[in-house]
CSV table of N, CA, C and O in Angstrom, one decimal:
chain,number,residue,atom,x,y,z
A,1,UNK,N,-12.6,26.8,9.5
A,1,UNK,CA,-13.1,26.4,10.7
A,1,UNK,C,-14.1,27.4,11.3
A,1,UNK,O,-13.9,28.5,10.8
A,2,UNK,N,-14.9,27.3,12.0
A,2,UNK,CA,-15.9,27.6,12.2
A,2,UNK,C,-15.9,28.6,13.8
A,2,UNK,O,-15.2,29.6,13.8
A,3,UNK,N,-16.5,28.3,14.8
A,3,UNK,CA,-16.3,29.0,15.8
A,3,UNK,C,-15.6,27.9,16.8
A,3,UNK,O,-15.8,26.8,16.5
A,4,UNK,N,-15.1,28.2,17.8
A,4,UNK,CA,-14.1,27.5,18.7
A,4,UNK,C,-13.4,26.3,18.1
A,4,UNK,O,-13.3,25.3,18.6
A,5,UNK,N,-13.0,26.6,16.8
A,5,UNK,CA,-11.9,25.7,15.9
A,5,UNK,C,-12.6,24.4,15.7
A,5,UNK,O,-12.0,23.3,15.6
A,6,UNK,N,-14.1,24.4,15.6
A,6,UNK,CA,-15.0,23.6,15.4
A,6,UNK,C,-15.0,23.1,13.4
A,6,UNK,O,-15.5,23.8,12.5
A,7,UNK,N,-14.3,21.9,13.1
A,7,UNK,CA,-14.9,21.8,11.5
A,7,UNK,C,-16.3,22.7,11.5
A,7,UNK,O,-16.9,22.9,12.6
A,8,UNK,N,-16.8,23.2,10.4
A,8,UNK,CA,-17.8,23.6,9.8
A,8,UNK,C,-18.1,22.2,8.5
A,8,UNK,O,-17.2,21.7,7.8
A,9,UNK,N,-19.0,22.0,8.4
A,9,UNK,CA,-20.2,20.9,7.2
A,9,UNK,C,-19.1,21.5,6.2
A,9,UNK,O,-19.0,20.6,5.4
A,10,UNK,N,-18.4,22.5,5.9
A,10,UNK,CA,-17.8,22.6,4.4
A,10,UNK,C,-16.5,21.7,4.3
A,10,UNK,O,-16.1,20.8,3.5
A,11,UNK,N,-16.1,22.3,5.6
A,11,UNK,CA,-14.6,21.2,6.0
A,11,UNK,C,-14.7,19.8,6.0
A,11,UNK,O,-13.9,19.0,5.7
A,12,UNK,N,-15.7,19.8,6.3
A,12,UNK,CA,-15.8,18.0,6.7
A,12,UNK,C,-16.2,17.4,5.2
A,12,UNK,O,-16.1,16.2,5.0
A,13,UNK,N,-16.6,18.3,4.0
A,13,UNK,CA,-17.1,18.0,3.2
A,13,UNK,C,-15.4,18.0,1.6
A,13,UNK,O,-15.3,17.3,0.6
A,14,UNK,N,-14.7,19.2,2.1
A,14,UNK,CA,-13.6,19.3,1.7
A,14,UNK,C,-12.4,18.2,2.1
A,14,UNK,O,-11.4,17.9,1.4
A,15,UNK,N,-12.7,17.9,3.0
A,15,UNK,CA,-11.7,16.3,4.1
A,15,UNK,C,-11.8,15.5,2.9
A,15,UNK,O,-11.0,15.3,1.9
A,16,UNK,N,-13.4,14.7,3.2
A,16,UNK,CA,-13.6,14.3,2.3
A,16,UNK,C,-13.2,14.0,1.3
A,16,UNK,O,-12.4,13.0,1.3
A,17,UNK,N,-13.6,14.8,-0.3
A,17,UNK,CA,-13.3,14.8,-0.9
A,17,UNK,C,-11.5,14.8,-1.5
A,17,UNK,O,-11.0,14.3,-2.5
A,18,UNK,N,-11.1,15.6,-0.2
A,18,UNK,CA,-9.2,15.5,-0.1
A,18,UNK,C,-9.0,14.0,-0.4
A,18,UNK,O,-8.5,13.4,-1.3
A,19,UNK,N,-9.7,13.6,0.9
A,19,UNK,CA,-9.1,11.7,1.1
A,19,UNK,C,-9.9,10.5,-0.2
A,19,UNK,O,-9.4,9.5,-0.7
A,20,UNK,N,-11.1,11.2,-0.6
A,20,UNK,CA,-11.3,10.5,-2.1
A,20,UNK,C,-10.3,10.4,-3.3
A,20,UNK,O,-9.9,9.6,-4.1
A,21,UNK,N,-10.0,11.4,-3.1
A,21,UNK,CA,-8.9,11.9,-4.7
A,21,UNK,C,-7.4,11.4,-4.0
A,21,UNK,O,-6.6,10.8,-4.8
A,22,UNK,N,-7.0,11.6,-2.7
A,22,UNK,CA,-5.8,10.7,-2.6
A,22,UNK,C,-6.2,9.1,-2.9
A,22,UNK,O,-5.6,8.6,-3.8
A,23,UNK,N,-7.2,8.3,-2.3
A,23,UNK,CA,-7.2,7.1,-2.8
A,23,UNK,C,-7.8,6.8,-4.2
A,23,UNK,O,-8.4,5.7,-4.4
A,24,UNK,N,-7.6,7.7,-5.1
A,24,UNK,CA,-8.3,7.3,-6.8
A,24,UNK,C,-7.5,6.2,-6.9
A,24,UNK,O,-6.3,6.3,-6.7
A,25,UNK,N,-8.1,5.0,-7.3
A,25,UNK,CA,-7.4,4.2,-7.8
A,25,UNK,C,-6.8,3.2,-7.3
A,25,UNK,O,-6.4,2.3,-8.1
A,26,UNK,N,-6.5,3.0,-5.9
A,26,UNK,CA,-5.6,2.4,-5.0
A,26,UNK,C,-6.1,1.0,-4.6
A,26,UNK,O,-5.4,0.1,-4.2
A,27,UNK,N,-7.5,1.0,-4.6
A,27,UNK,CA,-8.2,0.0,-4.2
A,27,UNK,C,-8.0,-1.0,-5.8
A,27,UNK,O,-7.9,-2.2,-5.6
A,28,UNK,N,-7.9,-0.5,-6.9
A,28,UNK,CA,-8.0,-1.0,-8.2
A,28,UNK,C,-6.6,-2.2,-8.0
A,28,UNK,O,-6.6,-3.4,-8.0
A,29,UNK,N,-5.2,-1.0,-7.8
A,29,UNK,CA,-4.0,-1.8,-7.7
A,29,UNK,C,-4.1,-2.9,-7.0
A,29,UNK,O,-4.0,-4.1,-7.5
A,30,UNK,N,-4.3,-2.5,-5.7
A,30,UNK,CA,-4.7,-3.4,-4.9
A,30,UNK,C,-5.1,-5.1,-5.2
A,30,UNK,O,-4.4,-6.1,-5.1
A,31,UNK,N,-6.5,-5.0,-5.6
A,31,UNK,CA,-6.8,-6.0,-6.0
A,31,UNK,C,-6.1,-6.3,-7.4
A,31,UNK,O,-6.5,-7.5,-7.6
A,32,UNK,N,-5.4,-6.0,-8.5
A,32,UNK,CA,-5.3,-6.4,-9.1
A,32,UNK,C,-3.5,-7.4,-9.3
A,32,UNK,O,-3.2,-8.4,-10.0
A,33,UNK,N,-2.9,-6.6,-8.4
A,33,UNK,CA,-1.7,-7.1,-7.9
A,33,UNK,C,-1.9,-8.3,-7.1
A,33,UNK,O,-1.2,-9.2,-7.7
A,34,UNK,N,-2.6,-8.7,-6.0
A,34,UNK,CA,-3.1,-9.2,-5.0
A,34,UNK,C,-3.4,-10.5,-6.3
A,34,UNK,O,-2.4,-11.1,-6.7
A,35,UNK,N,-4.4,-10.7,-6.9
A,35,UNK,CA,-5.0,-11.2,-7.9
A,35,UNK,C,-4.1,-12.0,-9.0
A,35,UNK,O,-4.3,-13.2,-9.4
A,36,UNK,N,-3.0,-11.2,-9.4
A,36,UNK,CA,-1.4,-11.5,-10.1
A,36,UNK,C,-0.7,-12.5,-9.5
A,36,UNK,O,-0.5,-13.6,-10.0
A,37,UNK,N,-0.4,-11.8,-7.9
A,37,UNK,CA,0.8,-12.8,-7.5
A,37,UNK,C,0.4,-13.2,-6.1
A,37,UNK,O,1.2,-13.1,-5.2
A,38,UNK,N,-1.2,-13.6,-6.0
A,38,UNK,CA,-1.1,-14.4,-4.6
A,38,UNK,C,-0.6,-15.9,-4.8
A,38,UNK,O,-0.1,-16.6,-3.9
A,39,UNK,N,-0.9,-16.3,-5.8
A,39,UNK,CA,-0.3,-18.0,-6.3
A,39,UNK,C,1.2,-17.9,-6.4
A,39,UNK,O,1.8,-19.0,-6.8
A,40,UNK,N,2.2,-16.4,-6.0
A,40,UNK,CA,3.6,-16.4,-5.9
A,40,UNK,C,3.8,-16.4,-4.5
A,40,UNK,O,4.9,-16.3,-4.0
A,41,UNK,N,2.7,-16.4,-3.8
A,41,UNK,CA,3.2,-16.8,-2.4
A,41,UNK,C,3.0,-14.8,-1.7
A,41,UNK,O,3.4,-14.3,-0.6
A,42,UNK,N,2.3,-14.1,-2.5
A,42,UNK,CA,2.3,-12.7,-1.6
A,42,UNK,C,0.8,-13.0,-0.7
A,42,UNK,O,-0.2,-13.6,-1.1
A,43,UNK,N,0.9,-12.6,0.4
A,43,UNK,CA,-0.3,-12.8,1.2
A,43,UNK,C,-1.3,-11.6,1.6
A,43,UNK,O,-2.4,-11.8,2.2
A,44,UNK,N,-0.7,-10.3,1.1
A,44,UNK,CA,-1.2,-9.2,1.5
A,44,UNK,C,-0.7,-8.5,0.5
A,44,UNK,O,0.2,-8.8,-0.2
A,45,UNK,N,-1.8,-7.2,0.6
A,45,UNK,CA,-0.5,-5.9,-0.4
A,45,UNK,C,-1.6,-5.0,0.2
A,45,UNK,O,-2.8,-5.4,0.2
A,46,UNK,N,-1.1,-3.7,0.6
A,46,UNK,CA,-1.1,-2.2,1.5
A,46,UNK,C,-0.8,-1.3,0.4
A,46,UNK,O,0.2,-1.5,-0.2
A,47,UNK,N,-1.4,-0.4,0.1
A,47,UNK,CA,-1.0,0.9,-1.1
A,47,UNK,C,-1.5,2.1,-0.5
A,47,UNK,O,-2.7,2.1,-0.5
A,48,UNK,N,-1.0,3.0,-0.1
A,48,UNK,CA,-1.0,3.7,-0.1
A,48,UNK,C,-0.7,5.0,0.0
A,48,UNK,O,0.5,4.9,0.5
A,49,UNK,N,-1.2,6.7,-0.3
A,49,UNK,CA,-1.0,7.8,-0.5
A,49,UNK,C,-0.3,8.8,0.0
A,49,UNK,O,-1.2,9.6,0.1
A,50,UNK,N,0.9,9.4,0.5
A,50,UNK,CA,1.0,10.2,1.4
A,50,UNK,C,1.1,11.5,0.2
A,50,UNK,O,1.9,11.6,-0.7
A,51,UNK,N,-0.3,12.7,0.2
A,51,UNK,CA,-0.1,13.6,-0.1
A,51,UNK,C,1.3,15.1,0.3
A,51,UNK,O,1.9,15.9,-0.4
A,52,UNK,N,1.3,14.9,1.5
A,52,UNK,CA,2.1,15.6,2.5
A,52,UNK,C,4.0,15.3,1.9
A,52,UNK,O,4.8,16.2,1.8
A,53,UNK,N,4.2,13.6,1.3
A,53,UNK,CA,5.5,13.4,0.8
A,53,UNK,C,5.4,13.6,-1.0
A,53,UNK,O,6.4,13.6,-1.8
A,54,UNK,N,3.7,13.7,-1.4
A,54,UNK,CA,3.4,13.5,-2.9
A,54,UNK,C,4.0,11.5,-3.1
A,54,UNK,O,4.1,11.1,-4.3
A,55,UNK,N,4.2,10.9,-2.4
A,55,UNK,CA,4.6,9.5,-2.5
A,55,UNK,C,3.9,8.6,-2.1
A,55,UNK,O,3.0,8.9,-1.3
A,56,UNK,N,4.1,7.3,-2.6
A,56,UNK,CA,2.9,6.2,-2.8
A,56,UNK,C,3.7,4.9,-1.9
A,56,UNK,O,4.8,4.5,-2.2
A,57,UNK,N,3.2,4.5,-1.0
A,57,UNK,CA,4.0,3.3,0.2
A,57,UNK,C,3.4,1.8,-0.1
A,57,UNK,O,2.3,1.4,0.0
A,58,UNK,N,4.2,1.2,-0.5
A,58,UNK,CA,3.7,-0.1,-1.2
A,58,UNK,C,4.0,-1.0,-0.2
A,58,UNK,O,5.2,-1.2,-0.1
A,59,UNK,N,3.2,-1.8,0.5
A,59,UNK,CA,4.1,-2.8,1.8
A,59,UNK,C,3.0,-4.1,0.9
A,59,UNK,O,1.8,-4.0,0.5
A,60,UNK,N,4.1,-5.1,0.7
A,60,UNK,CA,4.1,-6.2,0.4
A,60,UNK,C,4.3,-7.2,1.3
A,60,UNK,O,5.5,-7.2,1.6
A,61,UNK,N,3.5,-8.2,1.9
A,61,UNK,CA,3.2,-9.1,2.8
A,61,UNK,C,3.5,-10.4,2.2
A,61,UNK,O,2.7,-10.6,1.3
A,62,UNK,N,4.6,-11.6,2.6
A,62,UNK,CA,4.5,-12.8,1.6
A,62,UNK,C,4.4,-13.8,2.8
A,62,UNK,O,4.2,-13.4,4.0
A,63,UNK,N,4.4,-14.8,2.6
A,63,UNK,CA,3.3,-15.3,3.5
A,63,UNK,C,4.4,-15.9,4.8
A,63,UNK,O,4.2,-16.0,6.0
A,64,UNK,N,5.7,-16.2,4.1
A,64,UNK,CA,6.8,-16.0,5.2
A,64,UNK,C,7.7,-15.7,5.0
A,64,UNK,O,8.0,-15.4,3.8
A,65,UNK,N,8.8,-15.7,5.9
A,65,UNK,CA,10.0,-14.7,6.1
A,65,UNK,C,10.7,-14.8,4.8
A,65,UNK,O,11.0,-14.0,4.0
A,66,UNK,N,11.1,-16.4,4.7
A,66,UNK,CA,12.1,-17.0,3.5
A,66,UNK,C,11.6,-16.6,2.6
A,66,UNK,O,12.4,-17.2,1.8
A,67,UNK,N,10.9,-16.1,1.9
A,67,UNK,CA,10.0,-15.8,0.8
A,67,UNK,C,10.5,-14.3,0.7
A,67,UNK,O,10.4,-13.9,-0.5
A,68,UNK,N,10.9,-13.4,1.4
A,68,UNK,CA,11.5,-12.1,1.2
A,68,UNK,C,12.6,-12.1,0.4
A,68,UNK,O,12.6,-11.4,-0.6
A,69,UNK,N,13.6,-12.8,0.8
A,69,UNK,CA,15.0,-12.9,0.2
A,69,UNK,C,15.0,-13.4,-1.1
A,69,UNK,O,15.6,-12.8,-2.0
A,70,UNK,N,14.0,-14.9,-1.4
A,70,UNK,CA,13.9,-15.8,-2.6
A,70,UNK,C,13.4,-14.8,-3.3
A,70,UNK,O,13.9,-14.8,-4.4
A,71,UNK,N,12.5,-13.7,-3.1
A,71,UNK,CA,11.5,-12.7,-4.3
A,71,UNK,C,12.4,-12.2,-5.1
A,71,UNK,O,12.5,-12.4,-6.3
A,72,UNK,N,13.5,-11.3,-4.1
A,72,UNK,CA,14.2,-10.2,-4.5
A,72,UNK,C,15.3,-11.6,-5.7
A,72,UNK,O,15.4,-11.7,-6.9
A,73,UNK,N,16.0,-12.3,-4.7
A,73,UNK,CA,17.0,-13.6,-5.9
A,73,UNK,C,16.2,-14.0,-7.3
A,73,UNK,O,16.9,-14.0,-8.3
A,74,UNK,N,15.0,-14.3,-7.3
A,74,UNK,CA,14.7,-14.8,-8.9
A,74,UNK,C,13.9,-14.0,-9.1
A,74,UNK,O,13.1,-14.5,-9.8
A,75,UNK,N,13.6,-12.8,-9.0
A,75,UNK,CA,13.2,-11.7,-9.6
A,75,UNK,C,11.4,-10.8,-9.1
A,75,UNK,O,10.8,-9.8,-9.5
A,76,UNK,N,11.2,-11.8,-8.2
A,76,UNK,CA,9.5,-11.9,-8.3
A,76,UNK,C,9.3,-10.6,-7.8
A,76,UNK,O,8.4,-9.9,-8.3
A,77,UNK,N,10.1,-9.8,-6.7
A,77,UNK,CA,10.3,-8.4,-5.9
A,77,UNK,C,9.9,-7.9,-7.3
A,77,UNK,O,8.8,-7.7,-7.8
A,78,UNK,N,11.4,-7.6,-7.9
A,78,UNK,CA,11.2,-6.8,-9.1
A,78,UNK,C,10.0,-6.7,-10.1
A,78,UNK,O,9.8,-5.6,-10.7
A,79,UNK,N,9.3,-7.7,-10.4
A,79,UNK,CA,8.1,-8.5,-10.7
A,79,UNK,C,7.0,-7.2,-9.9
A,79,UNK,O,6.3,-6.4,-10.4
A,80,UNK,N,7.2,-7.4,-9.0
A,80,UNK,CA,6.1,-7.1,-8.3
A,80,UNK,C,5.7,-5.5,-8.4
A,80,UNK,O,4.7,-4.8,-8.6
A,81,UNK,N,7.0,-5.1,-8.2
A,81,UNK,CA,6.9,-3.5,-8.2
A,81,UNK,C,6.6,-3.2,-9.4
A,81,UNK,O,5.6,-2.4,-9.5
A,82,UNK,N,7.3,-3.6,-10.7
A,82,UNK,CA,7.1,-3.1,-11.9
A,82,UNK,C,5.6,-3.0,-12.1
A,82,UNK,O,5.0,-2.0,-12.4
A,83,UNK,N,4.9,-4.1,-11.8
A,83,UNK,CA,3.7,-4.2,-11.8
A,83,UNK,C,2.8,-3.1,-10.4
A,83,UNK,O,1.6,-3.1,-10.5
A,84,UNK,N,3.1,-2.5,-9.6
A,84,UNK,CA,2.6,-1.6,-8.7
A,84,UNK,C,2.6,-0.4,-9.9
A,84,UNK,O,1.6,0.3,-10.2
A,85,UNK,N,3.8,-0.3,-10.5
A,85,UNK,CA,4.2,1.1,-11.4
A,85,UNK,C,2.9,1.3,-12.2
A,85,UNK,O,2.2,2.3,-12.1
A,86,UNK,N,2.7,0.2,-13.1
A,86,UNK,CA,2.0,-0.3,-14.1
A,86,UNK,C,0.9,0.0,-13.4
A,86,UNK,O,0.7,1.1,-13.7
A,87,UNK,N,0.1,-0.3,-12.5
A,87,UNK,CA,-1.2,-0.1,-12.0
A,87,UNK,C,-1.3,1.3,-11.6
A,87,UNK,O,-2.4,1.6,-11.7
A,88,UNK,N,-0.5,2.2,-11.2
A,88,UNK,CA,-0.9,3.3,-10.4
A,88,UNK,C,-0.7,4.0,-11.8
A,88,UNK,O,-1.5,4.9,-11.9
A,89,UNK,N,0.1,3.8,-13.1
A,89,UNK,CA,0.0,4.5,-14.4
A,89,UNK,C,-1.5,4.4,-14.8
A,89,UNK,O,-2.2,5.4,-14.9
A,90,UNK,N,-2.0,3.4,-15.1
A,90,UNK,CA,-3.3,2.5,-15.5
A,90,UNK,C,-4.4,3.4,-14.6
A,90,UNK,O,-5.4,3.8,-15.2
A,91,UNK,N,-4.4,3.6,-13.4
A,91,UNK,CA,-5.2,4.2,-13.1
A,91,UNK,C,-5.3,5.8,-13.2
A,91,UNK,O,-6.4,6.3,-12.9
A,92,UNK,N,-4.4,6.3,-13.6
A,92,UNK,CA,-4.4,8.0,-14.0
A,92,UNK,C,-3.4,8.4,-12.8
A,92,UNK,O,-3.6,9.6,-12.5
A,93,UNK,N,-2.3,7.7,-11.7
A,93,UNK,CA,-2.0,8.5,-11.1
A,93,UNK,C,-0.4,9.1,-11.4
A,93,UNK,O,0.6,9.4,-10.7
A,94,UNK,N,-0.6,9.0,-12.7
A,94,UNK,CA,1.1,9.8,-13.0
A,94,UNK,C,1.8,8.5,-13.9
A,94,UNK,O,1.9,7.3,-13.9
A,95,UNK,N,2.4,9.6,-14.8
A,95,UNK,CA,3.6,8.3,-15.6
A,95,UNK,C,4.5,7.6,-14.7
A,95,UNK,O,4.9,8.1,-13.6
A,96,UNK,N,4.9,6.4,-15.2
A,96,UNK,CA,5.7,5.8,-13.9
A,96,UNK,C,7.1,6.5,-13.4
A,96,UNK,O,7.6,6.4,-12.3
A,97,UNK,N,7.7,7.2,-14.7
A,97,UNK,CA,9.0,7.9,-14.1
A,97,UNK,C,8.2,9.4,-13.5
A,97,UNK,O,8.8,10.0,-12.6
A,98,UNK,N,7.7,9.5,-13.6
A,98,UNK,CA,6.8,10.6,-12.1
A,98,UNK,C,7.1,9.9,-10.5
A,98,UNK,O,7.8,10.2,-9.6
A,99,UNK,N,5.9,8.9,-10.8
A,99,UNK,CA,5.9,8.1,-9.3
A,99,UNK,C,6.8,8.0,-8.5
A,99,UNK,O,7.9,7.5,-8.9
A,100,UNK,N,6.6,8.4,-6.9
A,100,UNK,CA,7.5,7.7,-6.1
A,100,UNK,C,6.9,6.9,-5.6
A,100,UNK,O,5.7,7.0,-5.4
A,101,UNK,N,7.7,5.8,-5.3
A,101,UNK,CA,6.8,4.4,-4.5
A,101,UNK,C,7.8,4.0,-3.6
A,101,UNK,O,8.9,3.6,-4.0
A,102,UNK,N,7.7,4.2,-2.1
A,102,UNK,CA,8.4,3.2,-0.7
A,102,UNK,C,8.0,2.2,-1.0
A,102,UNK,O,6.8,2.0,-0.9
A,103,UNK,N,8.8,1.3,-1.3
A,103,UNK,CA,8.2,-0.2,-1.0
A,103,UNK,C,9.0,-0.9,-0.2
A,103,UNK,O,10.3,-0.9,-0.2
A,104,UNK,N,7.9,-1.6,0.9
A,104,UNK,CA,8.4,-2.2,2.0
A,104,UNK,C,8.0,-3.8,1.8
A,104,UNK,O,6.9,-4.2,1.4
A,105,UNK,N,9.3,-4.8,2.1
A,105,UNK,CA,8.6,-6.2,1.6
A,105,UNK,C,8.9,-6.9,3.4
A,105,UNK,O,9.8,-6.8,4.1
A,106,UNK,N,7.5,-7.6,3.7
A,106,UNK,CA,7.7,-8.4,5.1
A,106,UNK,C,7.1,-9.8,4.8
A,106,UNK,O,7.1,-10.4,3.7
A,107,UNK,N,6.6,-10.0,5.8
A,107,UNK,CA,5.7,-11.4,5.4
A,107,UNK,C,4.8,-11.6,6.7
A,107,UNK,O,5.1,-11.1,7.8
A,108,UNK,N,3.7,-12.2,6.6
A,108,UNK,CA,3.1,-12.8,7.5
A,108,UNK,C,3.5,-13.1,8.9
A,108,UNK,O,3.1,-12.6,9.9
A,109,UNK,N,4.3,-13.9,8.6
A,109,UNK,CA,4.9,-14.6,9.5
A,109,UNK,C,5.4,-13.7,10.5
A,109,UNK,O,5.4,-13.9,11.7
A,110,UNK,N,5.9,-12.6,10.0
A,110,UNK,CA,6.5,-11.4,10.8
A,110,UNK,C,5.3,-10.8,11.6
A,110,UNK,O,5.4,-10.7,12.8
A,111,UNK,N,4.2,-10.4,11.0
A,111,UNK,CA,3.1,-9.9,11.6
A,111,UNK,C,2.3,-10.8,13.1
A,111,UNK,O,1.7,-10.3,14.1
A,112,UNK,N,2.4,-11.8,12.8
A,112,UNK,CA,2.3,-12.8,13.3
A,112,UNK,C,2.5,-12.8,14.9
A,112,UNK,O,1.8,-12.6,15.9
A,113,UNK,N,3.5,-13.0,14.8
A,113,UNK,CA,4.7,-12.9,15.6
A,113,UNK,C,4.8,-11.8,16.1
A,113,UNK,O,4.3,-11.9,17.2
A,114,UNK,N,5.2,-10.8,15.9
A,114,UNK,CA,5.7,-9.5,16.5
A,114,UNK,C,4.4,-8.9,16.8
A,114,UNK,O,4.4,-8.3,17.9
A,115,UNK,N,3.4,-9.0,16.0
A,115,UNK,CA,2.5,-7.5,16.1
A,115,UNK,C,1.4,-8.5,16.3
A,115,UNK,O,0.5,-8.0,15.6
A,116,UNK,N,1.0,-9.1,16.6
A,116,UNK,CA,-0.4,-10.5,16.9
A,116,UNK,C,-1.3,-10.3,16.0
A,116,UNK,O,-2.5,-9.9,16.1
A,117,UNK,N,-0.6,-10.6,15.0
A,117,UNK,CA,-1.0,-10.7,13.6
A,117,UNK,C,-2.5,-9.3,13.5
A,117,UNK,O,-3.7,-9.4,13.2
A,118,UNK,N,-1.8,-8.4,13.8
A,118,UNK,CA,-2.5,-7.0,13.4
A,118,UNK,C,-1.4,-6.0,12.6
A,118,UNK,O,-0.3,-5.6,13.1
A,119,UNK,N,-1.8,-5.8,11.4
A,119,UNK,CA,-1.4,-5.3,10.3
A,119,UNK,C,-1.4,-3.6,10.9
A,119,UNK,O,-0.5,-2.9,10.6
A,120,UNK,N,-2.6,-3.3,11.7
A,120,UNK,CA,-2.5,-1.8,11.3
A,120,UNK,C,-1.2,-1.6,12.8
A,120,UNK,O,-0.8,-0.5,13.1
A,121,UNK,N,-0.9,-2.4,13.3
A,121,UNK,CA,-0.1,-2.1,14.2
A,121,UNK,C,1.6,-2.1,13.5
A,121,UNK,O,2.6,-1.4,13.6
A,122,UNK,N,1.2,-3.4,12.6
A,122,UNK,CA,3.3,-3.4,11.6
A,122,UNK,C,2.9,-2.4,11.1
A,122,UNK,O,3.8,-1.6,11.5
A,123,UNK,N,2.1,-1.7,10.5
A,123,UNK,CA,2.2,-0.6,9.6
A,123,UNK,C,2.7,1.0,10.3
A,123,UNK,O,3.5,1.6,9.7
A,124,UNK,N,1.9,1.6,11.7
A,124,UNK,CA,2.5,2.0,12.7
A,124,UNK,C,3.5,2.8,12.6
A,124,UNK,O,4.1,3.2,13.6
C-alpha cells in the first residue's frame, strides 16, 4: 500500500489477478451443471471459491422446497455433486479427493419467500 494506506495501481493489479485465479474455472462448472440437470428440476447453481478456507461452496437452487428431500431419496443430490467434483477436476482445480466442497441444497421457492427472491441476500 502506498501512502495513507492508499491501494497503489500494483495492488489493485495483484487483487485482480488474486480473484481471476480464485474463479478459474467456476463459471465453466457452472454452466455445465446448470445445462445437466436443469430438466431435473435444479433452478440455479452458485460455485464458489473461499481461498481463506482453500474450499469450494456449492449452493444448489431447485425450483421448490419438495424437490430438496426427493433429490437427496432417489439420488439426484448425489448425482449432482458427483458431477460438481467432476467439473472442478475437469477444470484443473484439484483431484476430486483433494477438493473440499460445502454444498448447500435450497430451492426457489425459499428465496422467494424469505429473501424477495434476491439470491445475493440467501447467500449472506
Amino acid at each position: 500500500m502506498g501512502q495513507n494506506n492508499i491501494p497503489s495501481k500494483e495492488d489493485f493489479l495483484r487483487a485482480k489477478a488474486a480473484g481471476e485465479k480464485d474463479g478459474r474455472g467456476l463459471s465453466q462448472v457452472r454452466k455445465e451443471v446448470l445445462n445437466r440437470f436443469k430438466d431435473k428440476g435444479v433452478h440455479e447453481f452458485m460455485l464458489f471459491y473461499s481461498r481463506k478456507a482453500d474450499s469450494f461452496g456449492a449452493y444448489i437452487f431447485y425450483e421448490r422446497d419438495s424437490q430438496i428431500n426427493e433429490a437427496v431419496e432417489n439420488g439426484l443430490a448425489a448425482e449432482i455433486e458427483s458431477s460438481i467434483y467432476e467439473g472442478l477436476e475437469n477444470v484443473g482445480r484439484g483431484a476430486q479427493e483433494s477438493i473440499s466442497v460445502k454444498f448447500e441444497f435450497d430451492s426457489h421457492e425459499n428465496v422467494v419467500r424469505n429473501y424477495e427472491s434476491d439470491y445475493y441476500n440467501r447467500l449472506r
